[in-house]
């Protein structure tokens, strides 16, 4: 048997290439071993599988390493390089949680992030009313988290992060609009600080991480993309206002969603 | 070998807890939020680590923007986490792919990435330090048929046996094996030709 009998051989190959038990001996003992094409396929895919095993092992090692608490020197380096220390991560996520679940009354007057995030997740959020007692504990827990981080990571210099919301308002575009332009907002600007706007695609149901377009650093509270950029924006967008202090550090961000409709 | 077996059992427990933690957070349960925050502390660390490993193609301001984007996107995409693998690995891959995507957008992919295809073609690559980086694999896996990608991921990155994969995905063992085989061939081809997915990832 030297010719590669596609149907018959490729029915047997998956069993061998599952690499279970003494698969190499099994292969040599099988009729496939007499087929030149199968020997080539076996060698190729066996080698490739080993590369995948190596890659998997390397990834698992790094995942474990990244999940472990960093020493002080490493923690400082991470914060220096990314601007994010433990408190800032905690503050950002706590704020997103609060915004998503209406624990902050200030947010109500600004936007309706829960319904927006719920749409983004395809309705995966359930009503907060399902957790009436838990929701009452939310504020306590969120405060506890902040305090907890302060206690367990005292050596890390606090990041210059300010809770967002009460004074910041994204004005336009929001909900359904005929034109996305101009992007406008009301927000306090830190001394010598700047604003930037980032626009993301929300039209496909997938959450884009790469902005479609973004503004430069602005001191005014409005921004209009070029006509070409505007034309290319999809039917639904998420835009984010980011506020930077004088040193260029990000101190605040707030998202809003909008759909373009023709009337 | 014993420690690997213990890990599998341990991971089995962790996976269940991970999915619970994510679901409860998504549903608005604040009691698990602290756990989630603790787990997501790995995000800046991973991005800083991978950026360093690639020769710091992003400066600190750009890395800060990316960290903010990644944390925000992970938050919005929590509902996509299926619990099939560990949450830490899911977050890690998210970071790795987000960094690659950003570098590709900025046209700053380091040269070694261009050599990925050569590594797959070179059977000795696995023997050397110049091994295949998993970034390439995950990017290409994302372009395969979803089931085929899941099976390869579960087999090589989560250390599942075909028996376990079969139970997890609700497919017969022989179907899992034949899809694994098909997926393996497709993945190898994709990596050989140096396939680079478009900018839609992650």
Short mmCIF file of C-alpha atoms in Angstrom, two decimals:
data_model
loop_
_atom_site.label_atom_id
_atom_site.label_comp_id
_atom_site.label_asym_id
_atom_site.label_seq_id
_atom_site.Cartn_x
_atom_site.Cartn_y
_atom_site.Cartn_z
CA UNK A 1 0.00 0.00 0.00
CA UNK A 2 1.84 3.08 -1.15
CA UNK A 3 -0.82 5.31 -2.67
CA UNK A 4 -2.59 7.71 -0.32
CA UNK A 5 -6.17 6.52 -0.17
CA UNK A 6 -7.71 9.78 0.91
CA UNK A 7 -10.98 8.57 2.38
CA UNK A 8 -9.65 5.50 4.13
CA UNK A 9 -6.41 6.97 5.39
CA UNK A 10 -7.88 10.23 6.54
CA UNK A 11 -10.38 8.35 8.57
CA UNK A 12 -7.57 6.62 10.45
CA UNK A 13 -5.20 9.55 10.77
CA UNK A 14 -7.22 11.55 13.32
CA UNK A 15 -7.12 8.59 15.68
CA UNK A 16 -3.35 8.30 15.40
CA UNK A 17 -2.77 12.04 15.53
CA UNK A 18 -4.77 12.38 18.69
CA UNK A 19 -1.46 11.24 20.17
CA UNK A 20 -3.03 9.14 22.86
CA UNK A 21 -1.25 6.10 24.30
CA UNK A 22 1.74 4.80 22.40
CA UNK A 23 0.66 6.54 19.23
CA UNK A 24 4.02 6.40 17.49
CA UNK A 25 4.20 2.62 17.85
CA UNK A 26 0.56 2.39 16.79
CA UNK A 27 1.34 4.40 13.70
CA UNK A 28 4.29 2.23 12.76
CA UNK A 29 2.16 -0.85 13.22
CA UNK A 30 -0.68 0.53 11.14
CA UNK A 31 -1.10 0.25 7.37
CA UNK A 32 -0.71 4.02 7.22
CA UNK A 33 2.99 3.63 7.86
CA UNK A 34 3.38 2.11 4.40
CA UNK A 35 1.87 5.20 2.78
CA UNK A 36 4.39 7.88 1.98
CA UNK A 37 1.82 10.69 2.19
CA UNK A 38 0.61 9.50 5.61
CA UNK A 39 4.18 9.30 6.90
CA UNK A 40 4.74 12.87 5.75
CA UNK A 41 1.48 14.06 7.29
CA UNK A 42 2.22 12.24 10.53
CA UNK A 43 5.71 13.72 10.84
CA UNK A 44 4.43 17.20 10.00
CA UNK A 45 1.48 17.23 12.34
CA UNK A 46 3.23 15.38 15.16
CA UNK A 47 5.97 18.03 15.12
CA UNK A 48 3.41 20.80 14.92
CA UNK A 49 1.49 19.33 17.87
CA UNK A 50 4.66 19.38 19.92
CA UNK A 51 5.13 23.03 19.05
CA UNK A 52 1.58 23.70 20.20
CA UNK A 53 2.26 21.80 23.45
CA UNK A 54 5.34 23.95 24.03
CA UNK A 55 3.40 27.13 23.32
CA UNK A 56 0.60 26.02 25.65
CA UNK A 57 3.06 25.29 28.43
CA UNK A 58 4.78 28.64 27.99
CA UNK A 59 1.43 30.41 28.12
CA UNK A 60 0.33 28.59 31.28
CA UNK A 61 3.59 29.53 32.94
CA UNK A 62 3.12 33.20 32.06
CA UNK A 63 -0.53 33.24 33.09
CA UNK A 64 0.49 31.95 36.52
CA UNK A 65 3.27 34.49 36.76
CA UNK A 66 1.04 37.39 35.74
CA UNK A 67 -1.63 36.35 38.25
CA UNK A 68 0.78 36.29 41.20
CA UNK A 69 1.25 39.39 43.34
CA UNK A 70 4.23 41.38 42.04
CA UNK A 71 7.02 42.40 44.38
CA UNK A 72 7.30 46.08 45.21
CA UNK A 73 9.88 46.83 42.53
CA UNK A 74 7.81 45.14 39.85
CA UNK A 75 4.62 46.85 41.08
CA UNK A 76 6.32 50.22 40.80
CA UNK A 77 7.57 49.41 37.31
CA UNK A 78 4.09 48.34 36.18
CA UNK A 79 2.57 51.54 37.48
CA UNK A 80 5.29 53.65 35.93
CA UNK A 81 4.87 51.98 32.55
CA UNK A 82 1.09 51.72 32.39
CA UNK A 83 -0.08 54.43 34.77
CA UNK A 84 -2.19 51.75 36.45
CA UNK A 85 -1.56 50.62 40.02
CA UNK A 86 -3.86 48.34 42.04
CA UNK A 87 -5.99 51.20 43.33
CA UNK A 88 -6.60 52.63 39.90
CA UNK A 89 -7.61 49.24 38.50
CA UNK A 90 -9.94 48.80 41.48
CA UNK A 91 -11.35 52.30 41.13
CA UNK A 92 -11.94 51.95 37.41
CA UNK A 93 -13.72 48.61 37.72
CA UNK A 94 -15.71 49.69 40.77
CA UNK A 95 -16.88 52.74 38.84
CA UNK A 96 -17.85 50.59 35.87
CA UNK A 97 -19.72 48.24 38.16
CA UNK A 98 -21.51 51.12 39.86
CA UNK A 99 -22.34 52.70 36.50
CA UNK A 100 -23.62 49.40 35.14
CA UNK A 101 -25.85 48.73 38.10
CA UNK A 102 -27.12 52.12 39.07
CA UNK A 103 -25.52 52.33 42.47
CA UNK A 104 -24.56 55.90 41.75
CA UNK A 105 -27.40 58.35 41.56
CA UNK A 106 -25.12 60.95 40.01
CA UNK A 107 -24.76 58.71 37.00
CA UNK A 108 -28.52 58.71 36.43
CA UNK A 109 -28.54 62.32 35.47
CA UNK A 110 -25.58 61.88 33.19
CA UNK A 111 -26.38 58.81 31.16
CA UNK A 112 -27.97 55.42 31.20
CA UNK A 113 -24.90 53.23 31.12
CA UNK A 114 -26.64 50.13 32.44
CA UNK A 115 -28.95 49.83 29.51
CA UNK A 116 -26.08 50.65 27.19
CA UNK A 117 -23.79 48.00 28.65
CA UNK A 118 -26.72 45.61 28.72
CA UNK A 119 -27.22 46.16 25.01
CA UNK A 120 -23.53 45.64 24.41
CA UNK A 121 -23.71 42.34 26.22
CA UNK A 122 -26.78 41.24 24.36
CA UNK A 123 -29.03 41.37 27.40
CA UNK A 124 -26.73 39.35 29.61
CA UNK A 125 -27.40 41.68 32.52
CA UNK A 126 -30.40 40.97 34.62
CA UNK A 127 -32.30 43.54 36.58
CA UNK A 128 -30.58 44.81 39.72
CA UNK A 129 -33.87 44.15 41.46
CA UNK A 130 -32.86 40.50 41.54
CA UNK A 131 -30.35 41.43 44.18
CA UNK A 132 -32.16 43.89 46.45
CA UNK A 133 -30.13 43.11 49.57
CA UNK A 134 -26.89 42.74 47.71
CA UNK A 135 -27.42 46.06 45.97
CA UNK A 136 -27.88 47.72 49.34
CA UNK A 137 -24.48 46.32 50.30
CA UNK A 138 -22.88 47.58 47.11
CA UNK A 139 -21.74 50.91 48.44
CA UNK A 140 -20.26 49.29 51.55
CA UNK A 141 -18.46 46.69 49.47
CA UNK A 142 -17.14 49.24 47.01
CA UNK A 143 -15.82 51.36 49.83
CA UNK A 144 -14.34 48.22 51.37
CA UNK A 145 -12.54 47.40 48.16
CA UNK A 146 -10.92 50.79 48.08
CA UNK A 147 -9.91 50.51 51.72
CA UNK A 148 -8.73 46.95 51.19
CA UNK A 149 -6.39 47.97 48.39
CA UNK A 150 -5.06 50.79 50.46
CA UNK A 151 -4.24 48.30 53.24
CA UNK A 152 -2.76 45.50 51.17
CA UNK A 153 -0.77 47.66 48.81
CA UNK A 154 0.51 50.52 50.97
CA UNK A 155 3.87 50.63 49.22
CA UNK A 156 2.34 51.63 45.91
CA UNK A 157 1.96 55.32 45.35
CA UNK A 158 -1.73 56.14 44.78
CA UNK A 159 -2.57 56.80 41.15
CA UNK A 160 -3.99 60.21 40.29
CA UNK A 161 -7.43 58.85 39.53
CA UNK A 162 -10.58 60.74 40.28
CA UNK A 163 -13.98 59.04 40.35
CA UNK A 164 -15.88 60.09 37.31
CA UNK A 165 -19.42 61.11 36.90
CA UNK A 166 -20.99 63.84 38.90
CA UNK A 167 -19.68 66.84 37.00
CA UNK A 168 -19.00 65.25 33.65
CA UNK A 169 -21.71 65.13 31.02
CA UNK A 170 -21.47 63.82 27.50
CA UNK A 171 -23.84 66.02 25.53
CA UNK A 172 -23.73 64.95 21.88
CA UNK A 173 -24.04 62.48 20.20
CA UNK A 174 -26.22 60.25 22.38
CA UNK A 175 -28.94 57.74 21.54
CA UNK A 176 -30.34 58.35 18.05
CA UNK A 177 -28.92 61.26 16.10
CA UNK A 178 -28.92 62.38 12.50
CA UNK A 179 -25.28 63.40 12.64
CA UNK A 180 -22.58 62.39 15.08
CA UNK A 181 -20.95 65.80 14.83
CA UNK A 182 -20.08 67.76 16.79
CA UNK A 183 -18.93 65.68 19.76
CA UNK A 184 -19.52 67.85 22.78
CA UNK A 185 -19.35 67.50 26.56
CA UNK A 186 -19.36 69.40 29.79
CA UNK A 187 -16.54 68.46 32.13
CA UNK A 188 -14.16 70.21 34.49
CA UNK A 189 -10.69 70.42 32.99
CA UNK A 190 -7.73 69.94 35.34
CA UNK A 191 -5.27 72.85 35.41
CA UNK A 192 -3.44 72.73 32.08
CA UNK A 193 -5.15 69.43 31.44
CA UNK A 194 -6.67 68.25 28.15
CA UNK A 195 -9.51 66.21 26.69
CA UNK A 196 -9.40 63.49 24.07
CA UNK A 197 -12.25 61.74 22.29
CA UNK A 198 -12.02 58.13 21.08
CA UNK A 199 -14.67 56.64 18.79
CA UNK A 200 -15.26 52.86 18.59
CA UNK A 201 -17.33 50.68 16.27
CA UNK A 202 -20.42 49.20 17.92
CA UNK A 203 -22.25 48.28 14.74
CA UNK A 204 -21.31 44.62 14.57
CA UNK A 205 -22.26 43.59 18.08
CA UNK A 206 -18.58 42.96 18.76
CA UNK A 207 -16.88 45.39 21.06
CA UNK A 208 -14.10 47.13 19.20
CA UNK A 209 -10.98 47.87 21.13
CA UNK A 210 -9.21 49.82 18.40
CA UNK A 211 -10.68 53.31 18.01
CA UNK A 212 -11.97 54.15 14.54
CA UNK A 213 -10.81 57.68 15.04
CA UNK A 214 -9.69 59.92 17.88
CA UNK A 215 -9.10 63.56 18.53
CA UNK A 216 -5.83 65.10 19.52
CA UNK A 217 -5.44 66.72 22.95
CA UNK A 218 -8.05 69.46 23.24
CA UNK A 219 -8.68 72.27 25.65
CA UNK A 220 -12.15 73.09 24.29
CA UNK A 221 -15.24 70.99 25.00
CA UNK A 222 -16.20 70.12 21.48
CA UNK A 223 -14.62 68.24 18.60
CA UNK A 224 -15.66 67.59 15.01
CA UNK A 225 -13.92 64.86 13.03
CA UNK A 226 -13.08 65.58 9.39
CA UNK A 227 -15.95 65.04 6.91
CA UNK A 228 -14.12 61.97 5.57
CA UNK A 229 -13.84 60.46 9.06
CA UNK A 230 -17.45 61.26 9.83
CA UNK A 231 -18.62 59.60 6.66
CA UNK A 232 -16.79 56.42 7.49
CA UNK A 233 -18.29 56.06 10.98
CA UNK A 234 -20.72 53.12 11.24
CA UNK A 235 -24.39 53.18 12.18
CA UNK A 236 -23.66 52.68 15.86
CA UNK A 237 -20.69 53.95 17.86
CA UNK A 238 -19.37 54.13 21.37
CA UNK A 239 -17.38 57.24 22.14
CA UNK A 240 -15.25 57.89 25.12
CA UNK A 241 -14.20 61.18 26.62
CA UNK A 242 -10.86 60.96 28.38
CA UNK A 243 -9.58 63.68 30.66
CA UNK A 244 -5.83 64.11 31.20
CA UNK A 245 -4.00 66.18 33.78
CA UNK A 246 -1.10 68.52 33.02
CA UNK A 247 1.42 65.66 33.16
CA UNK A 248 -0.59 63.77 30.52
CA UNK A 249 -1.87 61.17 32.99
CA UNK A 250 -5.39 59.95 32.37
CA UNK A 251 -7.61 61.00 35.27
CA UNK A 252 -11.12 60.28 34.08
CA UNK A 253 -13.07 58.64 31.29
CA UNK A 254 -16.71 58.33 30.42
CA UNK A 255 -18.43 56.49 27.54
CA UNK A 256 -21.64 57.18 25.63
CA UNK A 257 -23.38 55.33 22.83
CA UNK A 258 -25.08 56.73 19.74
CA UNK A 259 -26.78 55.51 16.57
CA UNK A 260 -27.04 57.46 13.35
CA UNK A 261 -30.49 57.47 11.82
CA UNK A 262 -31.73 59.12 8.66
CA UNK A 263 -35.00 60.95 8.81
CA UNK B 1 3.25 14.13 35.74
CA UNK B 2 1.55 13.96 39.12
CA UNK B 3 1.65 17.72 39.46
CA UNK B 4 0.16 18.12 36.01
CA UNK B 5 -2.74 15.82 37.00
CA UNK B 6 -3.24 17.80 40.19
CA UNK B 7 -3.33 20.97 38.17
CA UNK B 8 -6.06 19.61 35.98
CA UNK B 9 -8.20 18.82 39.03
CA UNK B 10 -7.36 22.15 40.55
CA UNK B 11 -8.15 23.92 37.31
CA UNK B 12 -11.46 22.11 37.09
CA UNK B 13 -12.50 23.67 40.38
CA UNK B 14 -11.14 27.06 39.44
CA UNK B 15 -12.99 27.06 36.13
CA UNK B 16 -16.31 26.49 37.83
CA UNK B 17 -15.60 29.26 40.33
CA UNK B 18 -14.45 31.56 37.55
CA UNK B 19 -17.68 31.22 35.63
CA UNK B 20 -19.72 31.74 38.79
CA UNK B 21 -17.71 34.84 39.64
CA UNK B 22 -18.16 36.33 36.19
CA UNK B 23 -21.86 35.52 35.94
CA UNK B 24 -22.59 36.96 39.34
CA UNK B 25 -20.67 40.12 38.54
CA UNK B 26 -22.54 40.52 35.27
CA UNK B 27 -25.81 40.04 37.13
CA UNK B 28 -24.90 42.79 39.56
CA UNK B 29 -23.80 40.88 42.62
CA UNK B 30 -21.30 43.18 44.40
CA UNK B 31 -20.07 40.42 46.71
CA UNK B 32 -17.89 38.89 44.01
CA UNK B 33 -16.63 42.17 42.59
CA UNK B 34 -13.57 42.17 44.82
CA UNK B 35 -12.52 38.77 43.44
CA UNK B 36 -12.93 40.00 39.89
CA UNK B 37 -10.89 43.12 40.61
CA UNK B 38 -8.15 41.01 42.15
CA UNK B 39 -8.04 38.81 39.06
CA UNK B 40 -7.97 41.78 36.69
CA UNK B 41 -4.94 43.26 38.45
CA UNK B 42 -3.04 41.06 36.00
CA UNK B 43 -4.04 43.30 33.07
CA UNK B 44 -1.51 46.15 33.48
CA UNK B 45 1.14 43.66 34.49
CA UNK B 46 0.57 41.50 31.42
CA UNK B 47 0.53 44.45 29.04
CA UNK B 48 3.69 45.91 30.58
CA UNK B 49 5.40 42.52 30.51
CA UNK B 50 4.48 41.76 26.89
CA UNK B 51 5.42 45.28 25.80
CA UNK B 52 8.81 44.90 27.45
CA UNK B 53 9.31 41.50 25.86
CA UNK B 54 8.69 42.98 22.44
CA UNK B 55 11.26 45.73 22.99
CA UNK B 56 8.87 48.41 24.32
CA UNK B 57 7.21 49.37 21.03
CA UNK B 58 4.61 51.37 23.02
CA UNK B 59 5.62 54.30 25.18
CA UNK B 60 4.10 54.72 28.62
CA UNK B 61 1.34 57.06 27.45
CA UNK B 62 0.28 54.62 24.74
CA UNK B 63 0.46 51.73 27.16
CA UNK B 64 -1.74 53.64 29.58
CA UNK B 65 -4.33 54.23 26.86
CA UNK B 66 -4.22 50.56 25.92
CA UNK B 67 -4.59 49.45 29.54
CA UNK B 68 -7.64 51.66 29.90
CA UNK B 69 -9.08 50.27 26.65
CA UNK B 70 -8.42 46.66 27.62
CA UNK B 71 -9.95 46.96 31.10
CA UNK B 72 -13.00 48.66 29.61
CA UNK B 73 -13.39 46.09 26.86
CA UNK B 74 -12.93 43.15 29.21
CA UNK B 75 -15.63 44.63 31.41
CA UNK B 76 -18.04 44.96 28.50
CA UNK B 77 -17.16 41.50 27.16
CA UNK B 78 -17.44 39.62 30.45
CA UNK B 79 -20.65 38.04 29.19
CA UNK B 80 -18.62 36.32 26.43
CA UNK B 81 -16.60 34.32 28.95
CA UNK B 82 -17.92 30.79 28.66
CA UNK B 83 -15.94 29.09 31.43
CA UNK B 84 -14.43 26.60 29.00
CA UNK B 85 -10.95 27.66 30.06
CA UNK B 86 -9.58 29.47 33.09
CA UNK B 87 -10.56 33.13 33.47
CA UNK B 88 -6.92 34.10 33.96
CA UNK B 89 -5.99 32.57 30.61
CA UNK B 90 -8.97 34.28 28.94
CA UNK B 91 -7.84 37.66 30.30
CA UNK B 92 -4.24 36.95 29.39
CA UNK B 93 -5.13 36.16 25.77
CA UNK B 94 -7.30 39.25 25.63
CA UNK B 95 -4.29 41.35 26.64
CA UNK B 96 -1.92 39.60 24.27
CA UNK B 97 -4.23 40.00 21.28
CA UNK B 98 -5.11 43.59 22.16
CA UNK B 99 -1.43 44.52 22.28
CA UNK B 100 -0.80 42.83 18.93
CA UNK B 101 -3.79 44.53 17.40
CA UNK B 102 -2.63 47.93 18.63
CA UNK B 103 0.91 47.35 17.36
CA UNK B 104 -0.38 46.24 13.99
CA UNK B 105 -2.53 49.33 13.79
CA UNK B 106 0.42 51.54 14.63
CA UNK B 107 2.60 49.52 12.20
CA UNK B 108 5.04 48.75 14.97
CA UNK B 109 5.04 44.96 14.97
CA UNK B 110 8.55 43.86 15.88
CA UNK B 111 10.53 41.95 13.26
CA UNK B 112 10.43 38.52 14.95
CA UNK B 113 6.72 38.37 14.18
CA UNK B 114 7.48 38.31 10.50
CA UNK B 115 9.48 35.13 11.11
CA UNK B 116 6.57 33.15 12.51
CA UNK B 117 5.91 31.32 9.28
CA UNK B 118 9.52 30.21 9.08
CA UNK B 119 9.27 28.78 12.58
CA UNK B 120 6.32 26.61 11.66
CA UNK B 121 8.00 25.44 8.48
CA UNK B 122 11.22 24.68 10.32
CA UNK B 123 10.83 21.37 12.15
CA UNK B 124 13.80 22.27 14.37
CA UNK B 125 12.17 25.45 15.60
CA UNK B 126 10.76 23.68 18.62
CA UNK B 127 14.28 22.62 19.61
CA UNK B 128 15.60 26.14 19.67
CA UNK B 129 14.81 29.17 21.75
CA UNK B 130 13.18 30.63 18.68
CA UNK B 131 10.00 28.75 19.36
CA UNK B 132 6.57 29.52 18.01
CA UNK B 133 4.98 32.28 20.05
CA UNK B 134 1.44 31.64 21.16
CA UNK B 135 0.28 35.07 19.99
CA UNK B 136 0.39 33.83 16.43
CA UNK B 137 -1.45 30.69 17.35
CA UNK B 138 -4.28 32.49 19.13
CA UNK B 139 -4.70 34.98 16.31
CA UNK B 140 -4.96 32.20 13.76
CA UNK B 141 -7.16 30.05 16.00
CA UNK B 142 -9.63 32.90 16.10
CA UNK B 143 -10.07 32.61 12.34
CA UNK B 144 -10.82 28.87 12.34
CA UNK B 145 -14.23 27.29 12.64
CA UNK B 146 -15.17 28.03 16.26
CA UNK B 147 -15.42 24.39 17.33
CA UNK B 148 -12.11 23.47 15.74
CA UNK B 149 -10.47 26.44 17.44
CA UNK B 150 -12.01 25.50 20.80
CA UNK B 151 -10.80 21.92 20.52
CA UNK B 152 -7.20 22.89 19.74
CA UNK B 153 -7.23 25.48 22.51
CA UNK B 154 -8.62 23.01 25.04
CA UNK B 155 -6.17 20.32 23.98
CA UNK B 156 -2.92 22.26 23.90
CA UNK B 157 -3.51 25.32 26.05
CA UNK B 158 -5.82 23.91 28.72
CA UNK B 159 -4.35 20.39 28.84
CA UNK B 160 -7.67 18.62 28.37
CA UNK B 161 -7.87 15.02 27.17
CA UNK B 162 -10.15 14.18 24.25
CA UNK B 163 -12.46 12.54 26.78
CA UNK B 164 -12.77 15.83 28.67
CA UNK B 165 -13.15 17.88 25.51
CA UNK B 166 -15.87 15.55 24.32
CA UNK B 167 -17.76 15.98 27.61
CA UNK B 168 -17.27 19.75 27.64
CA UNK B 169 -18.42 20.35 24.10
CA UNK B 170 -21.11 17.66 24.08
CA UNK B 171 -19.63 15.91 21.04
CA UNK B 172 -18.59 12.30 20.51
CA UNK B 173 -14.92 11.56 21.00
CA UNK B 174 -14.48 10.54 17.37
CA UNK B 175 -16.07 13.79 16.14
CA UNK B 176 -13.76 15.73 18.43
CA UNK B 177 -10.75 13.90 17.02
CA UNK B 178 -11.68 14.40 13.40
CA UNK B 179 -12.38 18.11 13.99
CA UNK B 180 -9.09 18.38 15.85
CA UNK B 181 -7.32 16.82 12.87
CA UNK B 182 -8.98 19.17 10.38
CA UNK B 183 -8.31 22.16 12.60
CA UNK B 184 -4.67 21.19 13.05
CA UNK B 185 -4.10 21.06 9.29
CA UNK B 186 -5.83 24.41 8.76
CA UNK B 187 -3.94 26.06 11.61
CA UNK B 188 -0.61 24.82 10.35
CA UNK B 189 -1.35 26.15 6.87
CA UNK B 190 -2.42 29.51 8.25
CA UNK B 191 0.76 29.83 10.25
CA UNK B 192 2.93 28.62 7.38
CA UNK B 193 1.73 31.31 5.05
CA UNK B 194 2.22 33.91 7.77
CA UNK B 195 -1.47 34.68 7.92
CA UNK B 196 -2.30 37.89 9.76
CA UNK B 197 -5.90 38.38 10.71
CA UNK B 198 -7.50 41.70 10.06
CA UNK B 199 -7.80 44.38 12.70
CA UNK B 200 -11.02 43.09 14.21
CA UNK B 201 -9.36 41.24 17.06
CA UNK B 202 -9.94 40.90 19.97
#
